[in-house]
Each structure stands twice: as C-alpha cells, then as structure tokens.
XYZ file of C-alpha atoms in Angstrom:
777
model
C 160.085 297.604 74.225
C 158.809 299.574 77.189
C 157.355 298.639 80.537
C 154.031 297.112 80.832
C 150.785 298.971 81.064
C 148.627 298.190 84.108
C 145.368 298.840 84.477
C 144.147 299.518 87.927
C 140.499 299.724 88.717
C 139.002 300.457 92.048
C 136.600 297.736 93.133
C 133.436 298.974 94.767
C 132.947 295.845 97.082
C 135.338 292.897 97.800
C 133.356 289.738 98.048
C 134.667 287.147 100.000
C 135.303 283.834 97.908
C 133.431 281.070 98.794
C 135.123 278.178 100.669
C 133.997 274.288 100.378
C 134.784 274.151 104.092
C 133.563 277.244 105.667
C 131.713 274.946 108.378
C 134.342 272.167 108.539
C 136.901 272.191 111.198
C 135.015 275.200 113.122
C 134.163 275.228 116.494
C 130.729 277.304 116.790
C 130.003 276.846 120.317
C 129.881 280.170 121.955
C 132.307 282.059 119.645
C 129.847 284.368 117.621
C 129.069 286.040 120.999
C 132.542 287.283 121.431
C 132.055 289.378 117.968
C 128.940 291.582 119.375
C 131.275 292.856 122.480
C 133.572 294.932 120.077
C 130.560 295.639 117.606
C 128.752 298.681 117.617
C 125.078 299.119 116.102
C 125.726 302.497 114.466
C 129.343 301.748 113.485
C 128.381 300.685 109.789
C 130.117 303.658 108.257
C 133.585 302.660 110.653
C 133.044 299.203 109.251
C 133.056 300.305 105.537
C 136.227 302.723 106.198
C 137.952 299.765 107.479
C 137.116 297.471 104.312
C 138.341 300.473 102.258
C 141.734 300.389 104.237
C 142.142 296.951 103.871
C 141.506 297.008 100.226
C 143.693 300.270 99.806
C 146.517 298.505 101.380
C 146.553 295.587 98.913
C 146.143 298.290 96.265
C 149.494 299.655 97.358
C 151.206 296.348 97.321
C 150.327 295.999 93.742
C 151.660 299.329 93.217
C 154.938 298.400 94.408
C 155.470 295.593 92.580
C 154.621 297.183 89.348
C 157.324 299.939 89.896
C 159.759 297.601 90.228
C 161.843 297.097 86.946
C 164.103 294.115 86.028
C 167.322 294.949 84.428
C 166.702 292.919 81.582
C 163.956 295.073 80.384
C 166.233 297.829 79.666
C 168.237 297.403 76.563
C 172.116 298.702 76.551
C 173.024 301.392 74.061
C 176.641 301.383 74.508
C 177.471 297.787 73.621
C 175.339 298.268 70.265
C 176.801 301.609 69.349
C 180.334 300.075 69.741
C 179.267 296.958 67.501
C 177.879 299.288 64.737
C 181.280 301.296 64.504
C 183.385 298.166 64.321
C 181.040 297.131 61.292
C 181.003 300.587 59.297
C 185.083 300.624 60.052
C 185.596 297.155 58.543
C 183.308 297.920 55.693
C 184.831 299.626 52.478
C 182.896 303.185 51.208
C 181.130 302.171 48.001
C 179.392 304.219 45.562
C 176.420 303.259 43.368
C 176.445 304.106 39.877
C 173.506 302.577 38.506
C 170.673 300.826 40.068
C 170.737 297.128 39.535
C 174.669 297.498 39.125
C 176.865 296.256 42.057
C 178.180 299.566 44.067
C 181.884 299.950 43.313
C 184.465 301.352 45.903
C 184.025 305.169 46.673
C 187.086 306.990 45.242
C 185.937 310.734 45.387
C 185.624 312.782 48.686
C 182.362 313.752 50.021
C 183.700 316.474 51.671
C 181.642 318.928 48.988
C 178.192 317.248 49.808
C 175.923 317.989 52.356
C 175.318 314.826 53.267
C 177.392 311.559 54.498
C 176.990 307.761 53.658
C 176.809 305.589 56.730
C 175.812 301.983 57.128
C 172.885 300.667 58.863
C 172.257 297.769 61.091
C 171.656 295.335 57.972
C 174.810 296.729 56.408
C 172.660 299.037 53.715
C 173.997 302.594 52.935
C 172.080 305.045 54.544
C 172.371 308.980 53.688
C 172.849 311.334 56.970
C 172.147 315.044 56.452
C 173.747 317.533 58.201
C 171.521 319.495 60.635
C 170.895 323.118 59.417
C 172.135 325.669 61.756
C 170.007 328.686 60.937
C 171.377 332.136 60.694
C 169.932 335.805 61.602
C 169.374 336.212 57.738
C 168.267 332.537 56.803
C 164.983 331.882 55.595
C 164.681 329.114 58.297
C 165.280 331.271 61.388
C 161.853 330.622 62.912
C 162.317 326.754 62.199
C 161.084 324.102 65.322
C 163.155 321.845 67.129
C 163.460 317.946 65.903
C 160.045 316.493 65.325
C 159.398 313.377 67.018
C 158.862 310.443 64.652
C 157.237 307.600 66.735
C 154.120 307.718 64.976
C 151.121 306.363 66.920
C 152.799 304.718 69.658
C 152.007 306.111 73.274
C 154.645 308.289 74.617
C 154.171 306.746 77.817
C 156.407 303.512 76.292
C 159.179 306.032 76.842
C 158.664 306.541 80.550
C 161.461 304.265 81.437
C 163.980 305.597 79.010
C 166.108 308.822 79.078
C 164.609 309.523 75.684
C 161.248 310.337 74.133
C 161.811 309.295 70.840
C 163.671 309.625 67.187
C 163.996 312.550 65.042
C 164.360 312.050 60.964
C 167.947 311.128 61.048
C 167.092 308.305 63.949
C 168.792 310.217 66.478
C 167.404 309.937 69.831
C 165.641 312.858 71.214
C 166.751 313.064 74.905
C 164.101 313.693 77.639
C 163.871 317.878 78.653
C 165.392 318.295 81.852
C 163.125 319.107 84.580
C 163.601 322.265 87.195
C 163.376 322.026 90.763
C 160.167 323.240 92.688
C 161.719 326.817 93.022
C 162.057 327.068 89.364
C 158.415 325.966 88.755
C 157.225 328.271 91.523
C 158.986 330.955 89.552
C 157.632 329.936 86.048
C 153.854 330.295 87.490
C 154.553 333.543 88.908
C 156.204 335.075 86.254
C 154.377 333.912 83.048
C 155.856 334.538 79.682
C 154.484 335.789 76.935
C 152.435 333.126 74.940
C 152.456 330.942 78.011
C 149.791 328.367 78.008
C 150.782 325.620 80.765
C 150.500 322.729 78.372
C 153.206 320.463 77.712
C 153.966 319.090 74.492
C 153.361 315.435 74.541
C 155.896 314.921 71.725
C 158.894 316.656 72.856
C 158.062 317.300 76.601
C 158.718 320.843 76.310
C 156.276 323.696 77.392
C 153.865 324.620 74.618
C 154.114 328.241 73.920
C 151.983 330.121 71.116
C 153.019 332.864 69.045
C 151.314 336.325 68.783
C 149.333 335.156 65.940
C 148.390 331.845 67.314
C 146.998 333.838 70.622
C 144.631 336.175 68.707
C 143.508 333.141 66.656
C 142.497 331.243 69.956
C 140.934 334.409 71.088
C 139.071 335.018 68.183
C 137.662 331.661 68.340
C 136.757 331.791 71.740
C 134.684 335.137 70.931
C 132.843 333.804 68.433
C 134.554 335.687 65.760
C 136.003 334.814 62.323
C 139.561 333.487 61.812
C 140.530 336.194 59.408
C 140.007 339.550 60.272
C 139.954 340.870 56.589
C 137.348 338.443 56.094
C 133.877 339.961 55.130
C 130.928 338.266 56.969
C 128.414 339.885 54.769
C 129.290 339.689 51.188
C 127.320 341.572 48.455
C 124.913 339.291 46.836
C 125.941 337.829 43.445
C 122.919 337.743 40.845
C 123.210 334.973 38.987
C 119.935 335.611 37.079
C 119.319 339.107 35.861
C 116.136 340.669 36.949
C 115.306 342.838 33.709
C 112.484 341.574 31.798
C 113.764 340.443 28.134
C 111.380 341.666 25.223
C 112.503 338.709 22.989
C 111.793 335.112 24.346
C 114.663 332.798 25.379
C 113.285 329.998 23.293
C 112.293 329.885 19.826
C 110.275 326.958 19.701
C 106.652 326.721 18.447
C 103.430 327.012 20.814
C 102.580 324.099 22.200
C 99.535 323.123 21.164
C 97.600 323.098 24.316
C 97.670 326.548 24.671
C 95.281 326.698 21.893
C 92.808 323.969 23.293
C 90.360 324.593 26.323
C 91.329 322.683 29.430
C 89.071 319.818 30.585
C 89.861 320.529 34.347
C 88.868 323.854 34.035
C 85.838 322.963 32.040
C 84.753 320.549 34.834
C 85.319 323.226 37.806
C 83.100 325.810 35.643
C 80.402 323.216 35.378
C 80.251 322.542 39.246
C 80.085 326.301 39.876
C 77.086 326.708 37.066
C 75.393 323.499 38.668
C 75.677 325.491 42.310
C 74.565 328.583 40.901
C 71.305 326.954 39.227
C 70.360 325.011 42.631
C 70.407 327.962 44.574
C 73.509 326.810 47.088
C 75.551 329.693 45.349
C 73.870 333.231 44.555
C 75.810 335.174 41.842
C 74.555 338.412 43.690
C 73.060 339.611 47.055
C 69.596 341.015 47.358
C 69.596 344.734 47.602
C 67.631 344.637 51.113
C 70.110 342.123 52.348
C 73.235 344.339 50.938
C 71.813 347.568 52.616
C 71.582 345.645 56.376
C 75.013 344.550 56.074
C 76.111 347.965 55.188
C 73.984 349.567 58.058
C 75.777 346.698 60.497
C 79.056 348.171 59.311
C 78.537 351.451 60.137
C 76.750 350.901 63.417
C 79.201 351.729 66.605
C 78.859 349.676 69.530
C 80.067 350.502 72.841
C 80.931 348.416 75.931
C 80.373 350.404 79.041
C 82.163 347.955 81.340
C 85.253 347.524 79.702
C 87.581 350.735 80.749
C 88.411 350.457 84.323
C 90.663 352.187 86.425
C 94.264 351.060 86.648
C 95.266 348.734 89.523
C 97.892 349.655 91.762
C 101.234 347.487 91.160
C 100.431 345.571 94.632
C 100.778 341.845 93.809
C 98.621 341.290 97.035
C 95.930 343.540 95.048
C 92.823 342.344 94.716
C 90.273 344.228 92.601
C 86.498 344.626 93.996
C 83.978 342.123 92.280
C 81.869 343.802 89.676
C 78.345 344.436 89.552
C 76.429 342.285 87.375
C 75.329 344.280 84.477
C 71.733 345.315 84.338
C 69.000 342.828 83.229
C 65.822 343.041 81.354
C 63.899 343.759 84.769
C 65.741 346.963 85.178
C 64.928 348.543 81.874
C 62.618 351.405 82.107
C 60.166 349.467 79.415
C 60.610 345.872 80.543
C 58.867 343.253 78.572
C 55.363 342.229 79.879
C 56.356 338.861 81.468
C 58.706 340.803 83.682
C 56.167 342.790 85.132
C 55.039 341.459 88.739
C 51.504 340.387 89.247
C 49.282 342.263 91.611
C 49.403 338.957 93.772
C 53.372 339.065 93.197
C 53.672 342.461 94.478
C 51.572 341.782 97.484
C 53.656 339.117 98.384
C 56.634 341.234 97.632
C 55.613 344.207 99.907
C 54.726 341.385 102.928
C 58.220 340.147 103.207
C 61.223 341.899 105.020
C 63.748 343.803 103.682
C 66.350 340.888 104.328
C 64.205 338.268 102.948
C 63.652 339.494 99.584
C 65.083 337.941 96.474
C 65.277 341.538 95.230
C 65.414 345.050 96.131
C 63.219 346.456 93.418
C 60.143 345.550 91.477
C 60.451 345.977 87.812
C 58.135 348.944 86.404
C 57.474 350.385 83.095
C 57.600 353.899 82.068
C 56.589 355.617 78.404
C 59.728 357.396 78.354
C 63.263 357.549 79.800
C 62.363 360.958 80.893
C 59.539 360.215 82.977
C 61.829 357.717 85.337
C 61.771 358.987 88.834
C 65.515 359.299 90.450
C 66.356 355.738 92.292
C 65.462 356.549 96.129
C 67.639 353.935 97.611
C 70.717 355.130 95.678
C 72.385 356.365 98.535
C 71.457 353.424 100.853
C 72.899 350.746 98.424
C 76.333 352.452 97.863
C 76.806 352.820 101.528
C 76.004 349.496 102.329
C 78.031 348.147 99.753
C 81.248 350.481 101.049
C 80.928 349.169 104.614
C 81.127 345.378 102.940
C 84.147 346.340 101.154
C 85.563 347.806 104.355
C 84.321 345.511 106.917
C 84.998 342.327 104.895
C 88.602 342.603 103.543
C 89.588 340.322 101.070
C 92.694 338.265 100.917
C 94.442 336.257 98.198
C 94.836 332.435 98.501
C 96.726 330.996 95.654
C 95.121 327.351 95.017
C 97.041 324.708 93.139
C 94.751 322.652 91.550
C 96.437 319.049 91.490
C 94.772 316.032 90.825
C 95.424 313.620 93.774
C 95.969 310.582 91.499
C 98.905 312.605 89.865
C 100.730 312.700 93.090
C 100.734 308.643 93.439
C 103.839 306.730 91.592
C 102.928 305.205 88.371
C 102.786 301.410 88.966
C 102.527 298.872 85.722
C 99.709 297.050 85.084
C 99.236 293.571 87.142
C 98.287 291.984 83.757
C 101.760 293.162 82.271
C 103.519 291.411 85.006
C 102.112 288.023 84.610
C 102.506 285.014 85.707
C 101.540 284.940 89.176
C 99.032 282.702 91.084
C 95.375 283.833 90.884
C 93.058 280.898 91.812
C 93.368 277.872 94.248
C 93.580 274.902 92.011
C 93.797 271.914 94.569
C 92.513 271.651 98.104
C 94.303 269.301 100.574
C 92.234 267.731 103.612
C 93.225 265.322 106.043
C 94.934 266.840 109.182
C 92.781 267.277 112.320
C 93.486 270.917 113.777
C 95.683 273.572 112.144
C 98.330 273.066 109.492
C 101.327 274.710 110.959
C 104.221 274.377 108.290
C 104.099 273.334 104.563
C 107.118 272.751 101.989
C 107.561 271.562 98.364
C 110.383 269.204 97.817
C 113.292 270.422 95.468
C 111.983 268.362 92.358
C 108.410 270.004 92.533
C 106.343 266.776 92.783
C 105.413 266.601 96.278
C 104.282 268.483 99.255
C 104.978 268.108 102.993
C 102.881 269.381 105.869
C 102.707 269.144 109.468
C 99.797 270.088 112.023
C 98.411 270.144 115.328
C 97.377 266.356 114.992
C 101.483 265.508 115.409
C 101.417 263.745 111.875
C 103.691 264.593 108.779
C 102.146 263.873 105.598
C 103.246 264.073 101.923
C 100.977 265.049 99.282
C 101.017 264.673 95.400
C 101.290 268.370 94.354
C 98.776 268.188 91.454
C 96.241 265.616 92.375
C 96.302 266.761 95.987
C 96.421 262.466 97.033
C 98.109 261.780 100.329
C 100.892 259.527 99.386
C 102.690 258.817 103.034
C 102.020 259.842 106.403
C 103.588 259.390 110.147
C 102.567 260.090 113.485
C 105.772 261.748 115.259
C 103.869 262.777 118.419
C 100.288 262.525 120.091
C 101.105 265.517 122.488
C 103.014 268.055 120.277
C 102.410 269.593 116.986
C 104.589 269.516 114.060
C 105.768 273.069 113.909
C 108.240 272.840 111.391
C 108.931 270.737 108.130
C 111.359 271.418 105.612
C 113.061 269.326 102.605
C 116.718 268.998 102.199
C 117.757 271.420 99.584
C 119.373 269.025 97.103
C 118.152 266.838 94.472
C 120.624 263.924 95.291
C 118.541 262.937 98.491
C 114.665 262.726 99.661
C 115.288 263.894 103.157
C 113.001 265.562 105.049
C 113.195 267.159 108.290
C 110.460 267.587 110.749
C 110.164 269.653 114.536
C 107.512 268.410 117.146
C 108.235 269.699 120.488
C 111.906 269.397 121.318
C 112.437 266.396 118.950
C 113.338 266.908 115.374
C 112.904 263.954 113.318
C 114.973 263.383 109.842
C 112.892 261.005 107.513
C 113.025 259.414 104.071
C 109.244 259.196 103.125
C 108.680 256.382 100.695
C 106.172 255.848 97.905
C 106.552 254.844 94.128
C 107.559 257.863 92.476
C 110.939 257.621 94.593
C 113.314 255.672 92.934
C 115.149 252.900 94.989
C 118.704 254.457 94.150
C 117.699 257.979 95.224
C 116.175 256.113 98.743
C 119.257 254.261 99.400
C 121.309 257.493 99.009
C 119.292 259.285 101.277
C 119.722 256.208 103.997
C 123.348 256.288 103.678
C 123.726 260.069 104.318
C 121.420 259.848 107.434
C 123.554 256.653 108.512
C 127.076 258.094 107.840
C 126.833 260.123 111.207
C 126.592 257.268 113.742
C 129.792 255.977 112.488
C 131.448 259.234 113.083
C 130.004 259.572 116.830
C 130.873 255.878 117.509
C 134.804 256.801 116.633
C 134.682 259.087 119.650
C 135.193 262.482 117.657
C 132.339 264.118 119.174
C 134.120 265.425 122.264
C 131.977 266.883 125.194
C 133.507 268.367 128.390
C 133.259 266.489 131.427
C 129.979 267.245 133.408
C 128.639 269.226 130.957
C 125.110 268.279 129.119
C 125.438 268.092 125.506
C 123.604 270.480 123.551
C 121.437 267.644 121.784
C 120.966 264.174 121.317
C 121.290 261.917 118.159
C 119.747 258.436 118.307
C 117.461 256.314 116.485
C 113.820 256.899 117.050
C 112.854 253.380 117.611
C 111.223 250.273 115.292
C 107.820 251.244 114.796
C 109.051 255.129 113.361
C 112.435 253.438 111.567
C 109.781 250.971 109.568
C 107.937 253.981 108.511
C 110.856 255.555 107.209
C 111.612 257.941 110.349
C 115.777 257.258 110.726
C 117.049 259.787 113.310
C 116.028 261.745 116.415
C 117.576 264.866 117.568
C 116.471 265.955 121.045
C 117.344 269.321 122.200
C 116.419 271.313 125.174
C 113.597 273.232 124.626
C 110.533 273.480 121.678
C 111.766 273.842 118.210
C 109.790 276.378 116.062
C 112.110 277.073 112.973
C 114.193 274.622 110.705
C 116.396 276.282 108.383
C 118.649 274.000 105.854
C 122.328 275.408 104.276
C 122.431 275.197 100.762
C 124.852 272.318 100.532
C 122.439 270.077 102.864
C 125.016 269.093 105.341
C 123.846 271.762 108.016
C 120.558 273.270 109.319
C 120.059 275.606 112.106
C 116.819 275.475 114.594
C 115.482 278.271 116.710
C 113.658 277.817 119.947
C 112.463 280.868 121.038
C 111.956 279.890 124.655
C 115.587 278.175 124.813
C 117.488 281.783 125.996
C 121.021 280.834 125.544
C 120.580 277.681 123.659
C 117.966 279.089 121.233
C 119.703 278.718 118.035
C 121.652 275.488 117.272
C 123.518 274.441 114.074
C 123.413 270.991 113.416
C 125.836 269.108 111.188
C 124.345 265.691 109.752
C 127.446 264.223 108.506
C 128.744 264.352 111.748
C 125.613 264.057 114.027
C 126.912 266.963 115.776
C 125.015 269.788 117.670
C 126.682 273.327 118.708
C 125.119 276.376 120.382
C 126.979 279.147 118.619
C 125.907 281.836 121.072
C 126.921 282.049 124.766
C 124.394 285.076 125.137
C 121.944 286.820 122.817
C 120.347 289.999 123.317
C 116.801 289.401 122.931
C 114.369 286.284 122.412
C 115.420 284.699 118.862
C 112.675 284.396 116.472
C 114.110 282.840 113.148
C 117.405 282.165 111.792
C 118.471 281.580 107.773
C 121.507 280.949 105.793
C 122.690 283.246 103.187
C 121.939 281.677 99.799
C 125.471 281.928 98.450
C 127.728 283.319 100.895
C 129.278 282.203 104.144
C 126.753 284.133 106.404
C 124.436 283.644 109.029
C 121.189 285.686 109.651
C 119.497 285.580 113.181
C 116.455 287.715 113.812
C 115.298 288.756 117.243
C 112.140 290.891 118.563
C 113.783 294.174 117.212
C 117.042 293.236 114.859
C 118.477 291.072 112.468
C 122.044 290.378 113.009
C 124.538 288.859 110.146
C 127.482 286.942 111.396
C 130.372 285.931 108.937
C 130.884 282.149 109.444
C 134.503 281.924 108.263
C 135.707 285.224 110.325
C 133.295 284.327 113.019
C 132.563 287.774 113.616
C 129.314 290.159 113.342
C 128.894 291.707 110.036
C 126.106 294.015 110.048
C 122.949 294.659 112.224
C 119.808 295.259 110.246
C 117.199 297.522 112.083
C 113.697 297.033 110.498
C 111.644 299.208 113.350
C 109.042 296.589 113.767
C 108.002 296.071 117.422
C 107.910 292.124 117.010
C 109.958 290.278 114.058
C 107.822 287.353 113.223
C 109.760 285.881 109.927
C 111.995 287.185 107.114
C 113.747 285.430 103.864
C 116.759 286.264 101.922
C 116.215 287.222 98.139
C 118.324 284.608 96.203
C 120.675 287.381 94.875
C 121.749 288.115 98.202
C 121.481 291.713 98.505
C 117.716 292.258 99.818
C 115.599 291.224 102.625
C 112.099 290.918 103.502
C 110.858 291.219 107.068
C 107.187 290.199 108.348
C 106.361 291.393 111.861
C 103.385 291.028 113.950
C 102.342 294.644 114.138
C 101.095 294.119 110.294
C 103.803 295.389 108.547
C 106.256 294.156 105.732
C 109.311 295.838 105.174
C 111.820 295.440 102.311
C 115.385 296.296 103.113
C 118.176 296.693 100.490
C 121.503 295.176 102.550
C 123.870 297.191 100.549
C 121.988 300.496 100.668
C 121.366 301.094 104.567
C 120.519 298.909 107.738
C 117.077 300.876 107.719
C 114.215 299.674 105.395
C 113.827 300.746 101.942
C 110.011 300.087 101.740
C 107.522 299.648 104.493
C 103.961 298.085 103.462
C 100.981 297.960 105.527
C 98.102 296.246 103.549
C 97.130 293.625 106.308
C 94.935 294.273 108.726
C 96.356 291.499 111.334
C 99.770 289.926 111.924
C 102.066 288.622 109.317
C 103.191 284.499 109.853
C 105.157 283.894 106.880
C 106.946 285.613 103.700
C 108.658 283.698 100.878
C 110.853 284.958 98.117
C 110.559 282.858 95.277
C 113.692 280.677 94.462
C 113.218 279.689 90.950
C 114.121 283.068 89.138
C 110.604 284.440 89.228
C 110.409 288.162 90.459
C 107.460 287.191 92.995
C 107.118 287.186 96.652
C 104.367 286.720 99.109
C 103.505 286.947 102.520
C 100.579 285.322 104.992
C 98.440 287.086 107.491
C 95.984 285.980 110.410
C 93.367 288.082 108.148
C 93.260 284.843 106.035
C 94.764 286.338 102.930
C 97.992 285.716 100.850
C 99.264 288.684 99.149
C 101.589 288.207 95.922
C 103.979 291.039 95.055
C 106.057 291.407 91.911
C 109.681 292.233 93.268
C 112.071 292.741 90.550
C 115.692 293.239 91.591
C 117.701 295.286 88.805
C 121.390 294.376 87.951
C 122.324 298.003 88.021
C 122.995 299.322 91.400
C 121.795 302.648 90.687
C 118.326 301.585 90.412
C 115.921 300.837 92.776
C 113.771 297.699 93.286
C 110.162 297.473 91.732
C 107.717 296.570 94.244
C 103.973 296.026 92.821
C 101.180 294.395 94.966
C 99.291 292.291 91.960
C 96.919 289.620 93.537
C 95.358 289.166 96.701
C 94.419 285.042 97.487
C 91.550 284.668 99.674
C 90.268 281.020 100.541
C 91.310 279.894 104.122
C 88.811 281.010 106.708
C 89.761 282.544 110.079
C 89.707 280.373 113.161
C 90.389 281.473 116.629
C 91.856 284.584 115.332
C 94.484 282.612 113.104
C 94.334 282.374 109.354
C 97.412 281.298 106.986
C 100.181 280.272 108.927
C 102.745 279.061 106.252
C 103.433 279.043 102.548
C 105.788 277.828 100.055
C 106.763 278.653 96.355
C 107.045 275.746 93.543
C 110.613 275.472 92.634
C 110.272 276.485 88.884
C 106.630 277.506 88.454
C 104.971 280.392 89.819
C 102.628 278.280 92.155
C 102.748 278.334 95.763
C 101.343 276.253 98.383
C 99.560 277.831 101.466
C 98.548 276.326 105.270
C 95.691 277.541 107.160
C 94.381 277.415 110.495
C 91.017 275.929 109.129
C 92.903 272.374 108.721
C 93.651 272.811 104.713
C 96.294 273.241 102.521
C 95.844 274.901 99.161
C 97.716 275.087 95.718
C 97.489 278.260 94.093
C 98.125 278.558 90.575
C-alpha cells in the first residue's frame, strides 16, 4: 500500500568481520613497517574521523537506495475509476423495498432527495450524500473541513501519494499545497492571530487556535481554572447539623452494660490503690515540700554573663574569648579547703610572678563591705588589652573530614571469591631458576622450562613429573607455551636461538590425539619440499626448519626452528597455525611470525622504533600487538596497517596481556607499575597501580571467564586482582586487589618469573627463581 519504513541506526563502531584466511596468502615480510611512516602517534582523533567518514559514506548509499521507488509500487487510479464507471453504467438502478427481498428496478427519480445511490466495487449499493455548502445564516457556518478517516494508520504511509487519506464519503483528501521559501518567510514574520506553528497530522494544514482555545491554553499554563466563572473556594455544605437535639435519635432501650461497673476500670483502680498503700504514689505532698517548691518557683535567677554587646556584621569578626566564670577561691568567704596554708603561702611568695599558677591567693572576709579594692585591677586590664592588640586573631575554617571517607568504597574480598589463596602443590626437580611455566588447554598437566635447559611436564594435581627432555646443555629454556587448541597436544619451547616443537608422551595422552599432533607437525615438511617457499637469491632465510635429530625425535621433539638471535617470548595465535617469537636483541628481525602448516617464517618489520620486548595476538580479531620499551603498537593483519599506539607511560615495559573480551589491556613494567588500559577509552592508562617494591615480570588475565588477573614481581610475591569488565560501555571496570600470595624465595634479586592460569578453575601456577613451581588454589 505504501512505501516501506526503513529504520536507520547509527553504529558506534564497525567491527571488522573475522576472516578465516586472515594470514593465508599474505606476505608479512617488512609490510607492517610501511604503515608507521604514514601514522602519527597523536592522530587518534583523525583516525576516528576517517572511520566516521567511511561509515557515513555507506549510509548515504543506503539512503539513495531507499529513496528509489519502483513504478509497480504506485497503483494507478485512472484505470480503476474508468472500470468502476463502466460497471455503474451497465448496472440498472434498483430500489430496496423490504429487507430480505430482492431489489426492484428504480422507477422514481431521486432528484428531490439529498443523497444519491451508487454502486461500490462489489456491486452493492452505497448512499452518497452531497456536501453541505454552509451559508452565512447557517448553523454550520463554523464547520471544519473534511475529516480524515484513515484510522490508526500512520500518515507516513501516504508519503508517496498525492493524497493524505479519505473523508467519510470515501473521497480522497488531497495534500495541501506548500508555498515557496519566500512565502514561508512572510508567514513567519506576519504571524496571524491564533497561529501555533503546528501542522495538523491528519490534514497537513497549519493548526490555528481560536480566541477561546488560546485563552484556555493561557489559563492552563498559568495554573488557573479552565472556567473563569467557576468558584475555586465554594462554601462548605454541612451535611450534619451542629445543633444539639434534645430528643435522642434512637428510641432503643439503654443497654445493660451502662448499669454494671466495668471490670477493666476496677482493675485500674486496684492498681492505684495498691501503689498508694505501698507508698509508690503519694495522694498529697507534705506541707514542707509544698512550701519549698513554692519558694523555688518564686525565686528569680539572673545570669550575669548572658547578655553581650551586639557583634559587628563583618563575617570575619571574631569575638574576644570570654573570661572564665569566678570559682569558689574568688569568693570573699570561700570554704576552708580553698584557703592556703602557711607553707603554701610562703612557697607562692618565693616564686616569680610569671611562674605562679595564679595571680592571687584566696582570702576570707567576714562581710562583703570589708573586702578591699583589687590592687592589680588596672594592671590586669592593661595586660589583657595589650594581648588583644598585639596578638590579633584570624579566622580559619577547618573541615573535619574523615580521611577514610575520601577513599573509594571497594567491595570486601570475601564477596569476590573464588580466587587462589594457598599453595596446594610444590613441584621440585629443576636445577636453577624456573623461567617459564604453562598449563595445557585441558587443564591436566603443566609444562616448565628453566636454566638447566630441560623441559618438564608435571601432573597438575599430584605434582608428579611424567615427561622431560633435555634441549640444551648451554642455553636456558626461556619460554614454554602450549598450542591453544584441544585437538592437539603440541608444546613449543625456546632455548637460545632454537625453537622446539614437541609432543610429550605419557599414558594420559590418547593415541589418536598423539597421532593427530604428529601429523600436523609433519605436514609442513611436504609443503617445504614442494618448493613453494621462495627465498631471494643471496639472502639468508629468516629461520631454518629442520628435524632435531634421532635422539630428540625418539623423546617426542619433532621440529627445530633456528632463528638469528635468542628467543625470549613465544605467543600462539588462537587457531594454532601461527605463533610469534620475540628476540629483544635481534634489531630488525626481533619479531617473527611462524606458520606451522607451511614451515614458513616471516619478518613483518623492516625497522622497528625501539627494542621489541614482547608480542601477542588479539583473542578474537585479526590484530597483532608489539611492545617496545615505551609503547605498544597494534597492527591490522588484514589491512596491513598500524591501527593504534598505546602509551602506558612506563620507563621500560616488561610484559602485557589482552583481556579475553579484547577491549582492555594490562601492562607490567620494570619500574614497579601495573597499568590497566581501556582501548576504547584512550591510549593512556585508565588505572595505574603501584603495589610492588620490585620489578614486575609477568601479567596474566584468566581466560576461562572468571574476572581475575595477576602479576608477579621480583619481590617474591604474586598479587591477585578482581577485574570485572562490564558489558555497558558507560560503566568503568571494577579493579580490586584481593590477595597477596607469598611463598617463593628471592634469589639473586629475582623472585617470581612467570605464572599461568588454569583454563577453567580459579587456580594458578607460578615459576620462581628458587627452582620451584607452585600451584595456588
């Protein structure tokens, strides 16, 4: 019937859809460095404006598409009117005599009647009344125009039609003509009487009010009654007379209870009698007591220090302090205990006037007329006046504020459970420091690597070692990380400049799972032998993929990837086919992205401003984060461009982790600070926490949905935080420190080096410089 209604909602942020092939077919060799030349660190606002312009362009296209109306959507009224006219001409005129009887042919003329009979589309008769043309003396001279009878249908349905509805006779009400801009300007300048500026939604004409309606609106706005003749304070109508009648209103006989004593009143009287007998209530007061009370009422007491002179209306005026009221020792007839003895008098006379506690000694006189004048009165008044003149008083408005009330009200840690509190299991077996620790995706085993060059796998709950391999006798194992998918059981470890990919074997691993893991690691060798990995002539490849040797292959180590410098960090992509490594001393090749299915290694940066410290993939979007000493850069792997530069403000960044939701970031630094970043809010930290006395080594979010995160420090402690990220973007994250875990010893100024969370439970494991691994529950 009408055009479609299209709701247009402005999207706050356009999220790039996930692509299954965000890495496939992309050559990252040095491509991410080109985006930094065109990116300004302080141009986050310009970037947001570009996004808005792009989104605005897409919306304008939608508007153009919606504005086009197909010709089939507008029905033709000309053909319909001709067809109805032909039907009416062919049909004979009929007349209805009785209900239920077939109509007969009309024989009489309807010229004298005020209606005419027509046929509708179904062939039924319809009475059409002539429109009334009111004259001057007609009662209907103020009648309004035709009333729109479209019912509850919105008027916007008629936007594409020349009419806006139908009257009571079914005729179309045409849309009123709109004037030009000049006429609108004149109408706005010359305001007619009763003009409101409102358009009637049913007719489209300007809605003007009469003088009575304007007066009614004025009275309603002023809070008056709508009717001027109505009395707001009418006289009270007395429904009951106030004249006492002599005759009773009821002729009923008196009830029996009026002639019998009340039992309740008898009980109250007995209580009073019993109290009088016991002496608790005296029926009358003794004469001496009554006389004493009467004398006390007649006495008049005066307050000598009550009346003061009126103070000046100056707000800074401070009245002089009052003298203390006189005590008993100033009386002319003090009690005996206030009079000094001979020894006290001699002692008072020996003291200097400035050292005396009082300037006088109490004395006793027989009558007030015998009291001599105060010999030091003038001196005392002079000294008091000098004190008031030389020591002016200053008004200081002091605020009595409780310091505890200024602190933010945080929930109690007992309300934020569960979180780890005690050390459940201690794993011992490494020689020297344990540098890295990781729990597998199933949550059954934990892997660790240390200075002894060995990788060990332990049962998480029992602490029993179930598998180990010696990777190097000279280099320490700096990082161990599990492949994040549950369909495989693959562990990556970095020792020196070698990265080892292995499949630990023990009875809890199913044969099918072990075989699937081995097949994934072996698939890349076929890709490499087919010659699909191209290397420029005379250029050394960024990494060499090879088998580690028969001895390590028998123990489960299947691939060795050799890069140019020592690897410190390993970070897996969420799908498990790619992982990134960071070598802080590698300069240009410090960051490398490895593809497991192709045995391919790429260097995404030709140059990198600063030394790379760590890197990580976004948990849900094709973004890649790289941290240098001072900043963290975010790159889009699909568009191959720099997206954001996060500036924590730390002197040296040591580690960072991304929240599973993807919108928040925590950063640890060697200058003892833990920083929380809201990526949607700003590139500056939202919260800075300084709870450690030494450098922070590792930070981790809980990946299993629990609002927990933790950090480790060289002071030997692990601090657990409750960090809840609300779904509402208007609310801020709730960050509450809940527990400090102590147990690791500090060895050579190194404490806890790494930690990891259980994938489901509120448990965590930590690796310390004291050679132990601890499970905290």
